[in-house]
mmCIF file of C-alpha atoms in Angstrom:
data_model
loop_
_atom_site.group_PDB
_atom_site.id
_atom_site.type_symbol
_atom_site.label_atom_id
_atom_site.label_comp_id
_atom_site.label_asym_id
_atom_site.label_seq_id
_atom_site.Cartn_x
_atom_site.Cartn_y
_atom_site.Cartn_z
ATOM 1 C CA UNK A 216 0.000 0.000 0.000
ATOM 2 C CA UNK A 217 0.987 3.483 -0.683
ATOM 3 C CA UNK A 218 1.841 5.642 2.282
ATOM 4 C CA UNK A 219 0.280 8.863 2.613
ATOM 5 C CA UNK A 220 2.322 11.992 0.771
ATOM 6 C CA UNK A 221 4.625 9.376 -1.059
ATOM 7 C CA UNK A 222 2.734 10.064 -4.482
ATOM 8 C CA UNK A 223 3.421 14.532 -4.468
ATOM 9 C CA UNK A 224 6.732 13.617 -3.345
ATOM 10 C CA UNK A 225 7.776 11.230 -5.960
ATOM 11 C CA UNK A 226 5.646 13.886 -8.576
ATOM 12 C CA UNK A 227 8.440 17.076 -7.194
ATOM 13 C CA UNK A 228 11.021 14.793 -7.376
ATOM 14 C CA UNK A 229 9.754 13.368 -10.805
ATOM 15 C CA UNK A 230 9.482 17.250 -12.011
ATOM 16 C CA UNK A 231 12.342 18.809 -10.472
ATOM 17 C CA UNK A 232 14.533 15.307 -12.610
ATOM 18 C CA UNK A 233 13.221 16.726 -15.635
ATOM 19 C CA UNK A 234 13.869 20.843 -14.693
ATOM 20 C CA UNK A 235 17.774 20.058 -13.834
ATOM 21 C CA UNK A 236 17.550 17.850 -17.218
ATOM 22 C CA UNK A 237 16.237 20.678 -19.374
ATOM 23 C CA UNK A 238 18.393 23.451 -17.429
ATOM 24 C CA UNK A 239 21.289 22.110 -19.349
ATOM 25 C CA UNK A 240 20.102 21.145 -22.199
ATOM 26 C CA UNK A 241 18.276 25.061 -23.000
ATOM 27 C CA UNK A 242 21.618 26.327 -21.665
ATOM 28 C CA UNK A 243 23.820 24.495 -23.998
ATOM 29 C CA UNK A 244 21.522 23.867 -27.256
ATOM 30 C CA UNK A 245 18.610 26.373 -26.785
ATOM 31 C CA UNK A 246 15.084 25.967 -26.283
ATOM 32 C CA UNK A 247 14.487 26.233 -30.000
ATOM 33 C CA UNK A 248 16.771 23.400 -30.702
ATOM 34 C CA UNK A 249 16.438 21.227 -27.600
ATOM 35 C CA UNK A 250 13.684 18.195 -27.976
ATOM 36 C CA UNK A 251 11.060 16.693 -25.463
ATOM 37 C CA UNK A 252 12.812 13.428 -25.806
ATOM 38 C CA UNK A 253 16.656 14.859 -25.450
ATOM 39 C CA UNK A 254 15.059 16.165 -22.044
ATOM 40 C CA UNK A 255 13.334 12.773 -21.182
ATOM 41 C CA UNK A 256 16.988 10.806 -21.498
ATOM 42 C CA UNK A 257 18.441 13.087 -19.806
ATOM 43 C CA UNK A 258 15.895 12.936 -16.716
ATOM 44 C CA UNK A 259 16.428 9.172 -17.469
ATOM 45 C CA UNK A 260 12.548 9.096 -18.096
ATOM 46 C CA UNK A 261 10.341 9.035 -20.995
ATOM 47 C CA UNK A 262 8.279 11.765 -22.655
ATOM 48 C CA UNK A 263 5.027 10.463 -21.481
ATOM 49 C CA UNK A 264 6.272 10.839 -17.999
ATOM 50 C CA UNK A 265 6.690 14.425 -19.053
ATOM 51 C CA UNK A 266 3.621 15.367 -20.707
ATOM 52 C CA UNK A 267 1.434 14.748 -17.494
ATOM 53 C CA UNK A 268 3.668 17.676 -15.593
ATOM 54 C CA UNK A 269 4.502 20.286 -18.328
ATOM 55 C CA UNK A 270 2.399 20.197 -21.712
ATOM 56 C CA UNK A 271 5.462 21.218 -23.469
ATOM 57 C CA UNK A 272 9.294 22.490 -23.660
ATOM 58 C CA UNK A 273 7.876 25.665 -23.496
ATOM 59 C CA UNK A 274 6.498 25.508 -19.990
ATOM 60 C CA UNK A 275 9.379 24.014 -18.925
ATOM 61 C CA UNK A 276 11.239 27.198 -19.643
ATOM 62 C CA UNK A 277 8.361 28.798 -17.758
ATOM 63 C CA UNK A 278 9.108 26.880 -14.954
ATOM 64 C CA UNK A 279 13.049 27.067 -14.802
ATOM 65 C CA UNK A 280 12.662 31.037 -14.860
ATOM 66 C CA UNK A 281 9.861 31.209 -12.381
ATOM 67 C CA UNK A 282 12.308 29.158 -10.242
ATOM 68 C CA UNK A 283 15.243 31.637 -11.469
ATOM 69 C CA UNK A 284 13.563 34.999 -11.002
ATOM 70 C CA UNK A 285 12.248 34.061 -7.592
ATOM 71 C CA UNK A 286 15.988 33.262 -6.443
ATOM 72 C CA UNK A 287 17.413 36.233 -7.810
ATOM 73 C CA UNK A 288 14.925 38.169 -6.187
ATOM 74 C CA UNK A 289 15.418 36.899 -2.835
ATOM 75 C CA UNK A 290 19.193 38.031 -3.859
ATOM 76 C CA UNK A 291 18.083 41.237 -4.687
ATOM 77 C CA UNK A 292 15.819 41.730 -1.022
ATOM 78 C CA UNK A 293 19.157 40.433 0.809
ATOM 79 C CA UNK A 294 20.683 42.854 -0.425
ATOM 80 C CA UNK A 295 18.617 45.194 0.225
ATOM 81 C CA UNK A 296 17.759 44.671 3.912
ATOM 82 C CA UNK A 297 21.586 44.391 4.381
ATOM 83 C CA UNK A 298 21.892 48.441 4.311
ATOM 84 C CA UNK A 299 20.050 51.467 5.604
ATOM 85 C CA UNK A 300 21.020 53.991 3.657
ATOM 86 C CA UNK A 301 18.574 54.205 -0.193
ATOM 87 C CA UNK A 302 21.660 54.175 -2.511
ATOM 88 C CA UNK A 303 23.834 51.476 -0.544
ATOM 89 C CA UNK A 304 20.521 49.574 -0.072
ATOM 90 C CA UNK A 305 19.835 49.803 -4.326
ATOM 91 C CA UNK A 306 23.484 49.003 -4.719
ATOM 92 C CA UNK A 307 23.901 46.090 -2.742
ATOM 93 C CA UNK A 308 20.359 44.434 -4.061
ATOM 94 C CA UNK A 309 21.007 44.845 -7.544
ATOM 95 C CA UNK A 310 24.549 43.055 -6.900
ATOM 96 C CA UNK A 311 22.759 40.630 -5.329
ATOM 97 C CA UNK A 312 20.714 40.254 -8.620
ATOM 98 C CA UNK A 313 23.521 40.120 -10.438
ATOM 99 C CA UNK A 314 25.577 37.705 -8.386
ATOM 100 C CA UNK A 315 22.610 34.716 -8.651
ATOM 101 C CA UNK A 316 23.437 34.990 -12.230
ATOM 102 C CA UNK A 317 26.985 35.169 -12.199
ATOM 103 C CA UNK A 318 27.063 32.191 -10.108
ATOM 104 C CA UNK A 319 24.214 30.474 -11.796
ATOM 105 C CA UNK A 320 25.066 30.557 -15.405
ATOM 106 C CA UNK A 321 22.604 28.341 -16.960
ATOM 107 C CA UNK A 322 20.237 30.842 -15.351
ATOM 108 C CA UNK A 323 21.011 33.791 -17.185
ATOM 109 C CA UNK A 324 21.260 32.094 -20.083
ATOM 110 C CA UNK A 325 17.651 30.794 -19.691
ATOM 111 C CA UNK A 326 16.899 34.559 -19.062
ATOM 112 C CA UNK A 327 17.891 35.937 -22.533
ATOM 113 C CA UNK A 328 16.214 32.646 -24.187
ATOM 114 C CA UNK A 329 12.766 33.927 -22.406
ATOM 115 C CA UNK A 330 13.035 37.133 -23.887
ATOM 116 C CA UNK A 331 13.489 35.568 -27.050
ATOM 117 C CA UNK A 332 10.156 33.329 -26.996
ATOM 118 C CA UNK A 333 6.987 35.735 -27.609
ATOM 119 C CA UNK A 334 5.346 32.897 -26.131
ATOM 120 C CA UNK A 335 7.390 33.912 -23.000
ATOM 121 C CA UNK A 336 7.982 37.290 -22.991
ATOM 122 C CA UNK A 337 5.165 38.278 -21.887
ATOM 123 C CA UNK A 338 4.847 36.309 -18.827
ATOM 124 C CA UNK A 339 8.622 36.955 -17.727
ATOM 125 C CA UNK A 340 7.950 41.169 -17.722
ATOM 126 C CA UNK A 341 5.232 39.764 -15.691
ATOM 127 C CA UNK A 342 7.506 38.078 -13.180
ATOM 128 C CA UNK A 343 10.615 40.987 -13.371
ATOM 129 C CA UNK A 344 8.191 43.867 -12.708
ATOM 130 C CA UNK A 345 7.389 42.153 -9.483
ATOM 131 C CA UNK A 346 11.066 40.971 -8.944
ATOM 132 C CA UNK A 347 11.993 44.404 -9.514
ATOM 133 C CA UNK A 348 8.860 46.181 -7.709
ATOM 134 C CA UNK A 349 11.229 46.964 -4.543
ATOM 135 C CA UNK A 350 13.770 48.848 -6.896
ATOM 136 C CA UNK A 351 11.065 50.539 -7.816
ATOM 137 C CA UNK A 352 10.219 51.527 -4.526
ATOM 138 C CA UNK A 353 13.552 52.657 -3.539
ATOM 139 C CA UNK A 354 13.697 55.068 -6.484
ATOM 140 C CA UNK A 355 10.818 56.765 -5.394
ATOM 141 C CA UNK A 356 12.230 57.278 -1.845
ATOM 142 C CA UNK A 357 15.129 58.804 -3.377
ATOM 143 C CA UNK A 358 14.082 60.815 -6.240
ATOM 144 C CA UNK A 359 10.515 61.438 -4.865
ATOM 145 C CA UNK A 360 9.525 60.282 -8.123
ATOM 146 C CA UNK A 361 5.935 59.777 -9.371
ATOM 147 C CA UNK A 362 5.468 55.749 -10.208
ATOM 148 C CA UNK A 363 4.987 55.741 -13.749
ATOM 149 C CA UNK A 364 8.488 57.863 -13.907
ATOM 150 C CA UNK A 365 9.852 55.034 -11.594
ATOM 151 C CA UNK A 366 8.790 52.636 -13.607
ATOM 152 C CA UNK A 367 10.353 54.197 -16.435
ATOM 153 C CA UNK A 368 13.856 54.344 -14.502
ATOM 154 C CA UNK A 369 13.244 51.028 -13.392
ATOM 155 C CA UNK A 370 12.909 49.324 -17.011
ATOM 156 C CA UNK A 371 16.109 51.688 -18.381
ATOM 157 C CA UNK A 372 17.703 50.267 -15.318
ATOM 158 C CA UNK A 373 17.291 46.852 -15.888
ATOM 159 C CA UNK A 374 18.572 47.125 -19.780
ATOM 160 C CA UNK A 375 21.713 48.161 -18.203
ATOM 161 C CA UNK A 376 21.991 45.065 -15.757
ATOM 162 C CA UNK A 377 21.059 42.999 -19.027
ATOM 163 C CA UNK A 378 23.876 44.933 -20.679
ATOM 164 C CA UNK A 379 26.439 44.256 -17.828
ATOM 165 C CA UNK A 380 25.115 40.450 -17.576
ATOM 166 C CA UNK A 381 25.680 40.278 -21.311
ATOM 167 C CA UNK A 382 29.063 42.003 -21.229
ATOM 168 C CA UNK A 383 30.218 39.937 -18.531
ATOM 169 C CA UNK A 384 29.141 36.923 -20.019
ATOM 170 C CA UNK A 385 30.911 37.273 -23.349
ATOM 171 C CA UNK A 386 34.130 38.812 -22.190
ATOM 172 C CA UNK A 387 33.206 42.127 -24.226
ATOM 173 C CA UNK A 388 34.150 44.089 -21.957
ATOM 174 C CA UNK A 389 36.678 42.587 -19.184
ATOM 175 C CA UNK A 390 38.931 39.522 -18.958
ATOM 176 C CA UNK A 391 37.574 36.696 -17.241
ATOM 177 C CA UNK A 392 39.603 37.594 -14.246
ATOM 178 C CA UNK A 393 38.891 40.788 -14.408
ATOM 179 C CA UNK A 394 35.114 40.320 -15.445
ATOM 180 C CA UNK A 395 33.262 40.470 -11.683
ATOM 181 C CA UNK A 396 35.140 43.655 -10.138
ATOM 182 C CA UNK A 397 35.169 45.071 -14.052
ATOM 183 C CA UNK A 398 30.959 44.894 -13.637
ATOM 184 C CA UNK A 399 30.553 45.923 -10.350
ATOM 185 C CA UNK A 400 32.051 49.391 -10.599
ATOM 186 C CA UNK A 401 30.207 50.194 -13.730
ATOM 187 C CA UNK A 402 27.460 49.245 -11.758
ATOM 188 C CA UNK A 403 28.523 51.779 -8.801
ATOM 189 C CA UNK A 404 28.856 54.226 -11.441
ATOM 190 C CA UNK A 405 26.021 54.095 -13.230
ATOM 191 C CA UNK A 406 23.983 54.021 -9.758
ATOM 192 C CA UNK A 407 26.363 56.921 -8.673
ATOM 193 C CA UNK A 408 25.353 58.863 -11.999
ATOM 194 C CA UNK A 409 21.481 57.868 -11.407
ATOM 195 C CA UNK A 410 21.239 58.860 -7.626
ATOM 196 C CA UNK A 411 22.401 62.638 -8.529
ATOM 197 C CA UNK A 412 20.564 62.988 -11.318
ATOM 198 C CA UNK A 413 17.329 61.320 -9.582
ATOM 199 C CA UNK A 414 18.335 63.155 -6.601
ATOM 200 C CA UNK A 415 18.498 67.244 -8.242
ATOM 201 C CA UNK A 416 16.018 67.089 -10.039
#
């Protein structure tokens, strides 16, 4: 006889199998590339042990950046709580963002797929514009801004931590060695730049 809980436990183990399988595979091949049945071997299952969790490859990449975003956003709150000052608190969360994908890097791969997917897209501003409500926030306490003009600042601020991810990721900018310090002053300097111009007018 079955014992009582055994059947959701062996479903989250069954599903997070197949998310670790497909986390590597989107990160090496791409989700447009990858198969249903590539990610079944590699979660040493088949595909109709799949189907029943996610209807498609597509909500697995849902999934993986659901899981992503809500890590990096914990980062980002750390990182925030971890300072009382605005401008140390924004600079610390944000390289808190920034370090969950620097040490995750399947993650921020998966993050730049997303974008990619219309299918996606929509559904991942959906999930940054609450990751990044508390950046929001925090602009508004320093600049006394209105919340549509925070928004604004938020979204332009974001581009550049795609840009620095990006950078960082590709060597475009730094050496490998000299890729994580490299990032996190242009970081400090855009935030530097943003604070006094949030901050007089």
């Amino acid at each position: 006889m079955t014992q009582p809980g055994l059947q959701p436990n062996l479903r989250d183990l069954k599903r997070r199998m197949i998310l670790e399988a497909a986390r590597g595979i989107f990160a090496a091949r791409g989700l447009q590339a990858a198969s249903m049945r590539e990610i079944a071997q590699a979660a040493a299952c088949t595909t109709g042990a799949i189907y029943p969790l996610f209807p498609g490859k597509e909500a697995i990449l849902a999934a993986l950046l659901h899981d992503s975003l809500n890590k990096a956003g914990a980062a980002l709150q750390r990182g925030l709580q971890a300072k009382t000052d605005a401008a140390q608190q924004l600079l610390a969360g944000l390289r808190g963002w920034l370090a969950h994908f620097r040490d995750n890097g399947a993650d921020a791969d998966l993050l730049l797929q997303g974008f990619a997917d219309p299918a996606l897209a929509r559904d991942l501003r959906l999930g940054l514009q609450k990751t990044f409500a508390p950046v929001r926030d925090t602009l508004i306490a320093i600049g006394h801004l209105g919340t549509k003009m925070a928004e604004t600042e938020t979204a332009a601020l974001f581009a550049f931590l795609i840009g620095l991810l990006q950078s960082e990721r590709s060597g475009l900018l730094f050496a490998p060695d000299e890729a994580a310090q490299g990032i996190d002053a242009l970081l400090g300097h855009h935030l530097d730049a943003l604070i006094a111009r949030l901050t007089w007018e």
